[in-house]
Coordinates of C-alpha atoms in Angstrom, one line a residue:
Chain L
X1 CA -21.8 5.8 -8.7
X2 CA -20.2 2.3 -8.5
X3 CA -16.6 1.4 -7.5
X4 CA -15.4 1.1 -11.2
X5 CA -16.9 4.2 -12.4
X6 CA -15.5 6.0 -9.5
X7 CA -11.9 4.9 -10.2
X8 CA -12.4 5.9 -13.8
X9 CA -13.9 9.3 -13.1
X10 CA -11.6 10.4 -10.4
X11 CA -8.3 8.2 -10.7
X12 CA -8.2 7.2 -14.2
X13 CA -5.3 8.5 -16.2
X14 CA -3.4 7.1 -19.1
X15 CA -0.2 5.5 -18.3
X16 CA 2.8 7.3 -19.2
X17 CA 5.9 5.8 -17.7
X18 CA 4.2 2.8 -16.6
X19 CA 3.8 -0.1 -19.3
X20 CA 0.3 -0.9 -17.7
X21 CA -1.4 1.4 -15.2
X22 CA -4.6 1.4 -13.5
X23 CA -7.2 -1.3 -14.7
X24 CA -5.4 -4.5 -14.8
X25 CA -4.6 -6.9 -11.9
X26 CA -1.1 -5.4 -11.5
X27 CA 0.6 -2.2 -12.8
X28 CA 3.8 -3.0 -14.7
X29 CA 6.6 -0.7 -14.2
X30 CA 10.2 -0.4 -15.5
X31 CA 13.1 0.5 -13.2
X32 CA 16.0 1.9 -15.1
X33 CA 18.9 -0.6 -15.5
X34 CA 21.3 -0.3 -12.6
X35 CA 18.9 1.4 -10.4
X36 CA 17.5 0.0 -7.2
X37 CA 13.8 0.2 -6.5
X38 CA 12.9 2.2 -3.4
X39 CA 9.5 1.5 -1.8
X40 CA 7.6 3.1 1.0
X41 CA 4.0 2.6 2.3
X42 CA 2.0 4.9 4.6
X43 CA -1.5 4.5 6.0
X44 CA -3.4 7.7 7.0
X45 CA -6.4 7.2 9.3
X46 CA -8.9 9.9 9.9
X47 CA -8.7 11.4 13.3
X48 CA -5.3 10.0 13.8
X49 CA -3.2 11.5 10.9
X50 CA -5.8 14.0 9.7
X51 CA -8.8 15.8 11.0
X52 CA -12.2 15.7 9.6
X53 CA -11.9 19.5 9.2
X54 CA -9.1 19.3 6.5
X55 CA -9.9 20.4 3.0
X56 CA -10.1 17.3 0.7
X57 CA -7.6 18.9 -1.7
X58 CA -5.2 19.4 1.2
X59 CA -5.7 15.7 2.3
X60 CA -4.9 14.5 -1.2
X61 CA -1.7 16.5 -1.2
X62 CA -0.7 15.4 2.2
X63 CA -1.4 11.7 1.6
X64 CA 1.0 11.6 -1.2
X65 CA 3.5 14.2 0.4
X66 CA 4.2 12.0 3.4
X67 CA 5.1 9.2 1.1
X68 CA 7.3 11.2 -1.1
X69 CA 8.9 12.4 1.9
X70 CA 10.2 8.8 2.6
X71 CA 11.7 8.7 -0.9
X72 CA 13.3 12.0 -0.3
X73 CA 14.9 10.6 2.8
X74 CA 16.4 7.9 0.7
X75 CA 17.6 10.2 -2.1
X76 CA 15.3 8.3 -4.4
X77 CA 13.7 9.8 -7.7
X78 CA 10.0 9.2 -7.6
X79 CA 8.6 6.9 -10.3
X80 CA 4.8 6.0 -9.5
X81 CA 2.5 5.3 -6.7
X82 CA -0.5 3.2 -5.8
X83 CA -3.5 4.4 -3.8
X84 CA -5.9 2.2 -1.7
X85 CA -8.8 4.2 -0.1
X86 CA -11.8 3.2 2.0
X87 CA -14.6 5.8 2.5
X88 CA -18.0 5.4 4.2
X89 CA -19.9 6.4 0.9
X90 CA -19.1 7.8 -2.4
X91 CA -18.9 11.7 -1.8
X92 CA -18.2 13.3 -5.1
X93 CA -17.1 16.6 -3.7
X94 CA -14.6 14.9 -1.5
X95 CA -13.4 12.8 -4.3
X96 CA -13.0 15.8 -6.8
X97 CA -11.0 17.8 -4.2
X98 CA -8.9 14.9 -3.0
X99 CA -7.9 13.7 -6.4
X100 CA -7.3 17.4 -7.4
X101 CA -4.7 17.8 -4.5
X102 CA -3.3 14.3 -5.1
X103 CA -2.7 14.8 -8.8
X104 CA -1.4 18.3 -8.5
X105 CA 1.5 17.2 -6.2
X106 CA 2.0 13.9 -8.5
X107 CA 2.4 16.0 -11.5
X108 CA 4.9 18.3 -9.9
X109 CA 7.0 15.3 -9.3
X110 CA 6.4 13.7 -12.8
X111 CA 5.0 10.6 -11.3
X112 CA 1.7 8.7 -12.0
X113 CA -0.9 6.6 -10.2
X114 CA -0.5 3.0 -11.4
X115 CA -3.0 1.2 -9.4
X116 CA -4.9 0.6 -6.1
X117 CA -8.0 -0.3 -4.5
X118 CA -11.3 1.6 -3.5
X119 CA -13.6 0.1 -1.0
X120 CA -16.4 1.0 1.6
X121 CA -15.2 1.5 5.1
X122 CA -14.0 4.1 7.7
X123 CA -12.0 6.8 5.8
X124 CA -8.5 5.8 5.5
X125 CA -5.7 6.3 2.8
X126 CA -3.0 3.9 2.1
X127 CA -0.3 5.1 -0.6
X128 CA 2.7 3.2 -1.6
X129 CA 5.3 4.9 -3.5
X130 CA 8.0 3.7 -5.9
X131 CA 11.2 5.4 -6.7
X132 CA 14.7 4.6 -7.9
X133 CA 18.1 5.4 -6.6
X134 CA 21.7 4.3 -7.7
X135 CA 22.6 1.4 -5.2
X136 CA 25.6 3.1 -3.8
X137 CA 24.1 6.3 -3.3
X138 CA 20.9 5.6 -1.3
X139 CA 20.7 7.8 1.9
X140 CA 20.2 5.3 4.8
X141 CA 19.7 5.8 8.5
X142 CA 22.8 3.8 9.4
X143 CA 25.6 5.8 8.0
X144 CA 26.1 8.6 10.8
X145 CA 29.6 8.6 12.3
X146 CA 31.1 10.6 15.1
X147 CA 32.2 13.9 14.1
X148 CA 29.5 14.5 11.4
X149 CA 27.4 17.5 11.3
X150 CA 23.8 17.2 12.0
X151 CA 21.6 19.1 9.6
X152 CA 17.8 19.8 9.2
X153 CA 15.9 21.4 6.4
X154 CA 13.2 24.1 6.5
X155 CA 11.7 24.8 10.0
X156 CA 10.4 22.6 12.5
X157 CA 7.3 22.5 14.9
X158 CA 4.6 24.5 13.1
X159 CA 2.5 21.4 12.3
X160 CA 2.6 20.4 15.9
X161 CA 1.6 23.9 16.9
X162 CA -1.3 23.9 14.5
X163 CA -2.5 20.6 16.0
X164 CA -2.3 22.1 19.5
X165 CA -4.6 25.0 18.3
X166 CA -7.1 22.4 17.0
X167 CA -6.8 20.7 20.4
X168 CA -7.5 23.9 22.1
X169 CA -4.3 24.0 24.2
X170 CA -3.0 26.9 22.2
X171 CA -4.5 30.0 20.5
X172 CA -3.2 32.0 17.7
X173 CA -4.4 34.9 15.7
X174 CA -6.2 34.0 12.4
X175 CA -3.3 34.7 10.0
X176 CA -0.7 33.0 12.3
X177 CA -3.0 30.1 12.6
X178 CA -3.4 29.8 8.8
X179 CA 0.3 29.8 8.4
X180 CA 0.9 26.9 10.8
X181 CA -2.1 25.1 9.6
X182 CA -0.7 25.1 6.1
X183 CA 2.5 23.5 7.4
X184 CA 0.4 20.8 8.9
X185 CA -1.8 20.2 6.0
X186 CA 0.4 21.0 3.1
X187 CA 3.8 19.7 3.8
X188 CA 6.5 19.9 1.0
X189 CA 8.3 16.6 0.5
X190 CA 12.0 17.5 0.2
X191 CA 12.6 15.4 -2.9
X192 CA 15.0 17.6 -4.9
X193 CA 17.0 17.9 -1.5
X194 CA 17.2 14.2 -1.1
X195 CA 18.4 13.8 -4.7
X196 CA 21.0 16.7 -4.3
X197 CA 22.4 15.0 -1.2
X198 CA 23.2 11.7 -2.7
X199 CA 26.8 10.9 -2.3
X200 CA 27.0 13.7 0.2
X201 CA 24.9 13.1 3.2
X202 CA 26.0 10.0 5.2
X203 CA 22.6 9.3 6.8
X204 CA 19.2 10.7 6.4
X205 CA 15.6 10.4 7.8
X206 CA 12.4 12.4 7.3
X207 CA 10.9 13.8 10.4
X208 CA 7.5 12.5 10.8
X209 CA 7.4 11.7 14.6
X210 CA 9.5 14.5 16.0
X211 CA 13.1 15.4 16.1
X212 CA 14.0 13.6 19.3
X213 CA 12.4 10.2 18.3
X214 CA 13.5 10.3 14.6
X215 CA 17.1 11.2 15.6
X216 CA 17.0 8.4 17.9
X217 CA 16.3 6.0 15.0
X218 CA 19.4 7.3 13.2
X219 CA 21.4 7.0 16.5
X220 CA 20.3 3.4 17.0
X221 CA 20.9 2.2 13.4
X222 CA 24.2 4.0 13.2
X223 CA 25.3 3.1 16.7
X224 CA 26.2 6.7 17.6
X225 CA 24.9 9.5 19.7
X226 CA 24.3 13.2 19.1
X227 CA 24.4 16.6 20.7
X228 CA 21.8 19.0 19.5
X229 CA 22.1 22.8 19.8
X230 CA 18.6 23.5 20.9
X231 CA 18.6 27.3 20.1
X232 CA 19.9 26.5 16.6
X233 CA 16.7 24.5 15.7
X234 CA 15.1 26.5 12.9
X235 CA 11.6 27.7 13.9
X236 CA 9.1 30.2 12.5
X237 CA 8.6 33.6 14.0
X238 CA 5.0 32.3 15.1
X239 CA 6.4 29.4 17.1
X240 CA 9.3 31.5 18.5
X241 CA 6.7 33.7 20.2
X242 CA 5.0 30.7 22.0
X243 CA 5.9 29.6 25.7
X244 CA 9.2 27.9 26.1
X245 CA 7.4 24.7 27.1
X246 CA 5.2 24.6 24.0
X247 CA 8.1 25.4 21.8
X248 CA 10.1 22.5 23.1
X249 CA 7.2 20.1 22.6
X250 CA 6.6 21.3 19.0
X251 CA 10.3 21.3 18.1
X252 CA 11.4 18.0 19.7
X253 CA 8.3 15.8 20.0
X254 CA 6.4 17.5 17.1
X255 CA 5.7 15.1 14.3
X256 CA 4.4 15.9 10.8
X257 CA 7.4 18.1 9.9
X258 CA 8.3 16.2 6.9
X259 CA 11.6 17.9 6.8
X260 CA 15.0 16.0 6.3
X261 CA 17.4 15.3 9.1
X262 CA 20.7 14.3 7.7
X263 CA 24.5 14.1 8.6
X264 CA 27.5 15.1 6.5
X265 CA 31.1 15.4 7.3
X266 CA 32.2 18.8 8.3
X267 CA 34.6 19.1 5.3
X268 CA 31.5 18.8 3.1
X269 CA 29.7 22.0 4.6
X270 CA 29.9 24.1 1.3
X271 CA 28.7 21.2 -0.7
X272 CA 25.8 20.7 1.6
X273 CA 24.9 24.4 1.3
X274 CA 25.3 24.2 -2.4
X275 CA 22.9 21.2 -2.7
X276 CA 20.3 23.1 -0.5
X277 CA 20.7 26.0 -2.7
X278 CA 20.2 23.8 -5.8
X279 CA 17.1 22.3 -4.1
X280 CA 15.9 25.7 -3.2
X281 CA 15.3 24.9 0.4
X282 CA 17.1 26.2 3.7
X283 CA 19.1 23.9 5.8
X284 CA 20.6 24.4 9.3
X285 CA 23.4 22.8 11.0
X286 CA 21.9 21.9 14.5
X287 CA 24.7 19.9 16.1
X288 CA 26.8 16.9 15.5
X289 CA 27.2 13.2 16.0
X290 CA 29.1 11.7 19.0
X291 CA 30.5 8.4 19.7
X292 CA 28.6 8.0 23.0
X293 CA 25.2 6.2 22.4
X294 CA 23.3 9.3 24.0
X295 CA 21.2 12.3 22.9
X296 CA 22.2 15.4 24.5
X297 CA 20.9 19.1 24.2
X298 CA 22.8 22.2 24.7
X299 CA 21.7 25.8 24.5
X300 CA 23.2 28.4 22.3
X301 CA 26.2 28.8 24.8
X302 CA 27.0 25.1 24.8
X303 CA 25.4 24.6 28.2
X304 CA 23.7 21.2 28.8
X305 CA 20.0 21.5 28.8
X306 CA 17.6 19.0 30.6
X307 CA 15.1 18.2 27.8
X308 CA 12.7 15.4 28.2
X309 CA 11.2 14.6 24.8
X310 CA 10.3 11.6 22.9
X311 CA 8.8 10.9 19.6
X312 CA 5.2 10.5 18.6
X313 CA 4.0 6.8 19.1
X314 CA 0.9 5.9 17.4
X315 CA 0.0 3.5 20.4
X316 CA 1.2 5.6 23.3
Chain Y
X1 CA 4.0 -1.9 23.8
X2 CA 4.8 1.0 21.4
X3 CA 4.6 1.0 17.6
X4 CA 8.3 0.3 17.1
X5 CA 8.6 -2.5 19.5
X6 CA 5.4 -4.1 18.0
X7 CA 6.9 -3.9 14.4
X8 CA 10.2 -5.5 15.7
X9 CA 8.5 -8.0 17.7
X10 CA 5.9 -9.3 15.1
X11 CA 7.0 -8.0 11.8
X12 CA 10.9 -7.7 12.0
X13 CA 12.8 -10.1 9.8
X14 CA 16.3 -9.8 8.5
X15 CA 16.3 -8.8 4.8
X16 CA 17.1 -11.6 2.4
X17 CA 16.5 -10.5 -1.1
X18 CA 15.9 -6.8 -0.2
X19 CA 19.1 -4.7 0.0
X20 CA 17.3 -2.8 2.7
X21 CA 14.1 -4.0 4.4
X22 CA 11.9 -2.9 7.4
X23 CA 13.4 -0.1 9.4
X24 CA 14.6 2.6 7.0
X25 CA 12.6 5.3 5.3
X26 CA 12.2 3.1 2.1
X27 CA 12.8 -0.6 1.3
X28 CA 15.4 -1.0 -1.4
X29 CA 14.7 -3.9 -3.8
X30 CA 16.4 -5.2 -7.0
X31 CA 14.5 -6.3 -10.0
X32 CA 16.3 -8.6 -12.2
X33 CA 17.8 -7.2 -15.4
X34 CA 15.3 -7.2 -18.3
X35 CA 12.3 -8.0 -16.0
X36 CA 9.5 -5.6 -15.5
X37 CA 8.0 -4.7 -11.9
X38 CA 4.5 -5.9 -11.3
X39 CA 2.7 -4.0 -8.4
X40 CA -0.6 -4.5 -6.7
X41 CA -2.3 -3.1 -3.7
X42 CA -5.3 -4.3 -1.9
X43 CA -7.0 -2.8 1.1
X44 CA -9.0 -5.0 3.5
X45 CA -11.6 -3.5 5.8
X46 CA -13.3 -5.4 8.9
X47 CA -16.8 -6.0 8.1
X48 CA -16.3 -5.6 4.4
X49 CA -13.5 -7.9 3.4
X50 CA -13.4 -10.2 6.5
X51 CA -15.7 -10.8 9.6
X52 CA -14.6 -10.1 13.0
X53 CA -15.1 -13.9 13.5
X54 CA -12.1 -14.8 11.4
X55 CA -9.1 -16.3 13.2
X56 CA -6.2 -13.9 13.1
X57 CA -3.9 -16.5 11.4
X58 CA -6.4 -16.9 8.5
X59 CA -6.7 -13.3 8.3
X60 CA -2.9 -12.9 7.9
X61 CA -3.0 -15.6 5.3
X62 CA -5.8 -14.0 3.4
X63 CA -4.6 -10.4 3.4
X64 CA -1.5 -11.7 1.5
X65 CA -3.2 -14.1 -0.6
X66 CA -5.6 -11.8 -2.3
X67 CA -2.6 -9.6 -3.4
X68 CA -0.6 -12.6 -4.5
X69 CA -3.5 -13.6 -6.5
X70 CA -3.2 -10.4 -8.5
X71 CA 0.4 -11.3 -9.3
X72 CA -0.6 -14.5 -10.4
X73 CA -3.2 -13.1 -12.7
X74 CA -0.2 -11.3 -14.3
X75 CA 2.0 -14.2 -14.5
X76 CA 4.4 -12.4 -12.1
X77 CA 6.8 -14.1 -9.8
X78 CA 6.4 -12.6 -6.3
X79 CA 9.4 -10.6 -4.8
X80 CA 8.3 -8.8 -1.7
X81 CA 5.5 -6.9 0.0
X82 CA 4.7 -4.1 2.2
X83 CA 2.1 -4.0 5.1
X84 CA 0.2 -1.0 6.4
X85 CA -2.3 -2.0 9.2
X86 CA -4.4 0.1 11.5
X87 CA -5.7 -1.4 14.7
X88 CA -7.7 -0.1 17.4
X89 CA -5.3 -1.1 20.2
X90 CA -2.2 -3.5 20.4
X91 CA -3.7 -6.9 20.6
X92 CA -0.8 -9.2 21.0
X93 CA -2.8 -12.3 20.6
X94 CA -4.2 -11.0 17.3
X95 CA -0.7 -9.9 16.1
X96 CA 0.7 -13.3 17.0
X97 CA -1.8 -15.2 15.0
X98 CA -2.0 -12.6 12.1
X99 CA 1.8 -12.5 11.6
X100 CA 2.1 -16.3 11.8
X101 CA -0.5 -16.7 9.0
X102 CA 1.1 -13.9 6.9
X103 CA 4.6 -15.1 7.1
X104 CA 3.7 -18.8 6.6
X105 CA 2.3 -17.9 3.1
X106 CA 5.2 -15.4 2.5
X107 CA 7.7 -18.0 3.0
X108 CA 5.8 -20.6 0.9
X109 CA 6.2 -18.2 -1.9
X110 CA 9.9 -17.2 -0.9
X111 CA 8.9 -13.6 -0.3
X112 CA 9.8 -11.0 2.4
X113 CA 8.1 -8.0 4.1
X114 CA 10.1 -5.1 3.2
X115 CA 8.3 -2.1 4.8
X116 CA 5.1 -0.5 6.0
X117 CA 3.2 1.3 8.6
X118 CA 1.4 0.6 11.8
X119 CA -1.1 3.0 13.4
X120 CA -4.2 3.2 15.6
X121 CA -7.5 3.1 14.0
X122 CA -10.2 1.0 12.8
X123 CA -9.0 -2.5 11.9
X124 CA -7.9 -2.4 8.3
X125 CA -4.9 -3.8 6.4
X126 CA -3.3 -2.5 3.3
X127 CA -0.7 -4.8 1.5
X128 CA 1.2 -4.0 -1.6
X129 CA 3.0 -6.8 -3.4
X130 CA 5.9 -6.6 -5.8
X131 CA 6.8 -9.2 -8.4
X132 CA 8.6 -9.5 -11.6
X133 CA 7.6 -10.8 -15.1
X134 CA 9.4 -10.7 -18.5
X135 CA 8.0 -7.7 -20.3
X136 CA 6.5 -9.7 -23.3
X137 CA 5.0 -12.4 -21.2
X138 CA 2.8 -10.6 -18.7
X139 CA -0.7 -11.9 -18.6
X140 CA -3.0 -8.9 -19.2
X141 CA -6.9 -8.6 -19.3
X142 CA -6.7 -7.2 -22.8
X143 CA -5.6 -10.1 -25.0
X144 CA -8.6 -12.3 -25.4
X145 CA -9.6 -12.9 -29.0
X146 CA -12.7 -14.5 -30.6
X147 CA -12.4 -18.1 -30.8
X148 CA -10.1 -18.5 -27.7
X149 CA -11.2 -20.8 -25.0
X150 CA -12.4 -19.5 -21.6
X151 CA -10.8 -21.4 -18.7
X152 CA -11.0 -21.3 -15.0
X153 CA -8.9 -22.9 -12.2
X154 CA -10.2 -24.6 -9.2
X155 CA -13.9 -24.5 -8.2
X156 CA -16.0 -21.3 -7.8
X157 CA -18.7 -20.2 -5.4
X158 CA -17.7 -21.8 -2.1
X159 CA -16.5 -18.6 -0.5
X160 CA -19.8 -16.8 -1.3
X161 CA -21.7 -19.9 0.1
X162 CA -19.8 -19.5 3.4
X163 CA -20.8 -15.8 3.5
X164 CA -24.4 -16.6 2.9
X165 CA -24.3 -18.9 5.9
X166 CA -22.7 -16.3 8.1
X167 CA -25.5 -13.9 6.8
X168 CA -28.0 -16.5 7.8
X169 CA -29.4 -16.9 4.4
X170 CA -28.2 -20.5 4.0
X171 CA -27.5 -23.3 6.5
X172 CA -24.9 -26.1 6.1
X173 CA -24.0 -29.1 8.3
X174 CA -20.9 -28.4 10.4
X175 CA -18.4 -30.2 8.3
X176 CA -19.7 -28.7 4.9
X177 CA -19.4 -25.3 6.6
X178 CA -15.9 -25.8 7.7
X179 CA -15.1 -26.7 4.1
X180 CA -16.5 -23.7 2.4
X181 CA -15.5 -21.5 5.3
X182 CA -12.0 -22.5 4.5
X183 CA -12.4 -21.4 0.9
X184 CA -13.5 -18.1 2.2
X185 CA -10.8 -17.6 4.7
X186 CA -7.8 -19.4 3.2
X187 CA -7.8 -18.9 -0.5
X188 CA -4.8 -20.3 -2.4
X189 CA -3.2 -17.8 -4.7
X190 CA -2.5 -19.4 -8.0
X191 CA 0.9 -18.1 -8.4
X192 CA 2.6 -21.4 -10.1
X193 CA -0.3 -21.5 -12.5
X194 CA 0.1 -17.8 -13.5
X195 CA 3.9 -18.4 -14.0
X196 CA 3.1 -21.7 -16.0
X197 CA 0.6 -19.8 -18.2
X198 CA 3.3 -17.2 -19.4
X199 CA 3.3 -17.0 -23.1
X200 CA 0.3 -19.5 -23.3
X201 CA -2.7 -17.6 -22.0
X202 CA -3.8 -14.7 -24.0
X203 CA -5.4 -12.8 -21.1
X204 CA -5.9 -13.6 -17.5
X205 CA -7.7 -12.0 -14.5
X206 CA -8.2 -13.3 -10.8
X207 CA -11.8 -13.7 -9.8
X208 CA -12.3 -11.5 -6.8
X209 CA -15.7 -9.9 -7.6
X210 CA -17.5 -12.8 -9.2
X211 CA -17.2 -14.6 -12.6
X212 CA -19.8 -12.3 -14.3
X213 CA -18.2 -9.1 -13.3
X214 CA -14.6 -10.1 -13.6
X215 CA -15.3 -11.7 -17.1
X216 CA -16.9 -8.3 -18.0
X217 CA -13.5 -6.5 -17.3
X218 CA -11.8 -8.9 -19.7
X219 CA -14.5 -8.4 -22.4
X220 CA -14.4 -4.7 -22.0
X221 CA -10.5 -4.4 -22.1
X222 CA -10.2 -7.0 -25.0
X223 CA -13.2 -5.6 -26.9
X224 CA -14.8 -9.0 -27.1
X225 CA -17.8 -11.0 -25.8
X226 CA -17.9 -14.4 -24.3
X227 CA -20.3 -17.5 -24.1
X228 CA -20.2 -19.4 -20.8
X229 CA -21.5 -23.0 -20.4
X230 CA -23.0 -22.6 -17.1
X231 CA -23.1 -26.2 -16.3
X232 CA -19.4 -26.6 -16.9
X233 CA -18.4 -24.1 -14.3
X234 CA -16.7 -26.2 -11.6
X235 CA -18.3 -26.3 -8.2
X236 CA -18.0 -28.2 -5.0
X237 CA -20.3 -31.1 -4.1
X238 CA -21.5 -29.0 -1.1
X239 CA -22.5 -26.1 -3.5
X240 CA -24.0 -28.5 -6.1
X241 CA -26.4 -29.5 -3.5
X242 CA -27.9 -26.0 -2.9
X243 CA -30.8 -24.3 -4.7
X244 CA -30.4 -23.5 -8.3
X245 CA -30.9 -19.8 -7.3
X246 CA -28.2 -19.9 -4.6
X247 CA -25.8 -21.8 -6.7
X248 CA -26.1 -19.1 -9.5
X249 CA -25.5 -16.3 -7.1
X250 CA -22.5 -18.1 -5.7
X251 CA -20.9 -19.0 -9.1
X252 CA -21.5 -15.8 -11.0
X253 CA -21.8 -13.0 -8.5
X254 CA -19.8 -14.6 -5.8
X255 CA -16.6 -12.9 -5.1
X256 CA -13.6 -14.0 -3.1
X257 CA -12.8 -16.9 -5.2
X258 CA -9.4 -16.0 -6.1
X259 CA -9.2 -18.4 -8.9
X260 CA -7.8 -17.4 -12.3
X261 CA -10.0 -16.8 -15.1
X262 CA -8.0 -17.0 -18.5
X263 CA -8.1 -17.4 -22.2
X264 CA -6.0 -19.5 -24.6
X265 CA -6.3 -20.6 -28.3
X266 CA -8.0 -23.9 -28.7
X267 CA -4.8 -25.2 -30.4
X268 CA -3.1 -24.8 -27.1
X269 CA -5.4 -26.9 -25.0
X270 CA -2.9 -29.7 -24.2
X271 CA -0.4 -27.2 -23.3
X272 CA -2.8 -25.6 -20.9
X273 CA -3.6 -28.8 -19.3
X274 CA 0.1 -29.5 -19.0
X275 CA 0.7 -26.1 -17.4
X276 CA -2.1 -26.8 -14.8
X277 CA -0.7 -30.2 -14.0
X278 CA 2.8 -28.6 -13.4
X279 CA 1.2 -26.1 -11.2
X280 CA -0.8 -28.9 -9.5
X281 CA -4.2 -27.2 -9.9
X282 CA -7.3 -28.2 -11.9
X283 CA -8.4 -26.1 -14.8
X284 CA -11.8 -26.2 -16.6
X285 CA -12.7 -25.0 -20.0
X286 CA -16.1 -23.1 -19.3
X287 CA -16.8 -21.5 -22.8
X288 CA -15.3 -19.2 -25.4
X289 CA -14.6 -15.8 -26.5
X290 CA -17.1 -14.2 -29.2
X291 CA -16.7 -11.2 -31.5
X292 CA -19.9 -9.6 -30.3
X293 CA -19.6 -7.6 -27.2
X294 CA -22.0 -9.4 -25.0
X295 CA -21.9 -12.0 -22.2
X296 CA -24.2 -15.2 -22.7
X297 CA -24.8 -18.1 -20.7
X298 CA -25.8 -21.5 -22.2
X299 CA -26.6 -24.7 -20.3
X300 CA -24.8 -28.1 -21.0
X301 CA -26.9 -28.7 -24.0
X302 CA -25.9 -25.3 -25.6
X303 CA -29.4 -23.8 -24.9
X304 CA -29.4 -20.1 -23.9
X305 CA -30.0 -19.3 -20.3
X306 CA -31.4 -16.1 -18.9
X307 CA -28.9 -15.3 -16.1
X308 CA -28.9 -11.9 -14.5
X309 CA -25.8 -11.5 -12.6
X310 CA -23.4 -8.7 -11.8
X311 CA -20.1 -8.5 -9.9
X312 CA -19.6 -7.4 -6.5
X313 CA -19.6 -3.7 -6.1
X314 CA -18.0 -2.3 -2.8
X315 CA -20.4 0.8 -3.1
X316 CA -23.5 -0.9 -4.4

């Protein structure tokens, strides 16, 4: 099967929202009047962002999910995406599963594939997503102010725990492993939450490199510090049963959480909880923003904790 | 050097046109009112789209050029681009050259890098470009009609000839090799020509997989055939000195030309030539569109030629 047949068979869809979709030199897309275009691009490389053991359907899901997560962190409504993929050879069983997982998530978010590229090479996947957001309501990393609450959606650390099992540094019973593996392979992008937080959250970021590192980006861009109540960080029962050291690694330096970390004024607590209920996702207040440019951890009793943690660095 | 330092050092630029550029979850970009967004994405893999011998500066140029070429083929004005790159390790000398070539071309087209991704992995580069075009004036592949002239910009085949020298199936004296190598490594995207052809060309495509294959896309999407005057296909003096067989391969099945192939009514010949003069690029009429769904080649005297050629297929 050649390149063009492959594209047609696995990735061809009639354009809906796009004026011109797959098959011309460019896709042509309309952004609603008064809306700003939001764009994000992620590259997933085998062995680095996913393991060769992942089911193709889950890989298709995850490749799009991590991009949608960036739109969520901006409060943007997804519109469309492009896909560029390189593969060592045409593997129809891989492509069938991959495209199934990809389009299942795309359809849940009402977005379409509008273009891309397919080539031979090491397995890697580059997706660029497009969304739209009202100019004044985009959630940026730069808006956190001293006194604001620090919130996080969902639960953290399970994806990293699954990775440690794959690495052989942790062991879990089968059902617990399946649960954390699902967190690693099938993250749910928090798009409805991001949209619900428009005009409410003062800053937001999606957690892809670990809480400590990603919070560091918000601190740097907002010019603030933060205090995190370590015991308040939401975690699964499975993770809560692991050693203190492993929990800390997974919660703070984890990566691949794809939950939203955001700030909001304390006066808006009820509105935040209402937005989360509307988006059908749990949110937890895990601390607050400080004026001093420093990241501090305290335990449930407010006692300072000495926690050395840094984000995931792809070249470290 | 870590991932974030690397991005800042080599790819950090203050946003100009973009409301938010590199450094947040998404870039935020405005499309002018009444304009349609044009999007294209290309993935370049070492050994497939470029050789390890290419100078990093030229690779930076080419990675963006092939994407701008897609915008040119739509008649779109470039706005911005994202870059996702995977590299085996942080190679500062590579990054310095690559980013220099990339930004030199970007600045010539007045566009900025608005986001992307950097990760460890086999060397591959995924660029997504954004442009804007008035909705009714986008150049599509589907508008060719019987009787229209078939035009091509620049000269074809030199990039493929250079590849054949690298492959050892052709030899050239040093200066001739440098000339064709430049065509392969430093293609010039025909952006000004694409814009000048708005409302004039009835269809357009950029030649990346060879004349025969790319013309086939236009034929298929327009539901037409074409007759090409083989002798009229513009070629360099260097290529014209090669064997008949090699010339045919380079001209028809070449790939990497990044010239525009377009159609226009014969009544607009003067306008096409004026548009090309405005864009400062040569254009040549190489045949015409037929009603029958077939691709035919004739020689300078109009005699049918038996030319078997097909486009470059990344999985063939």
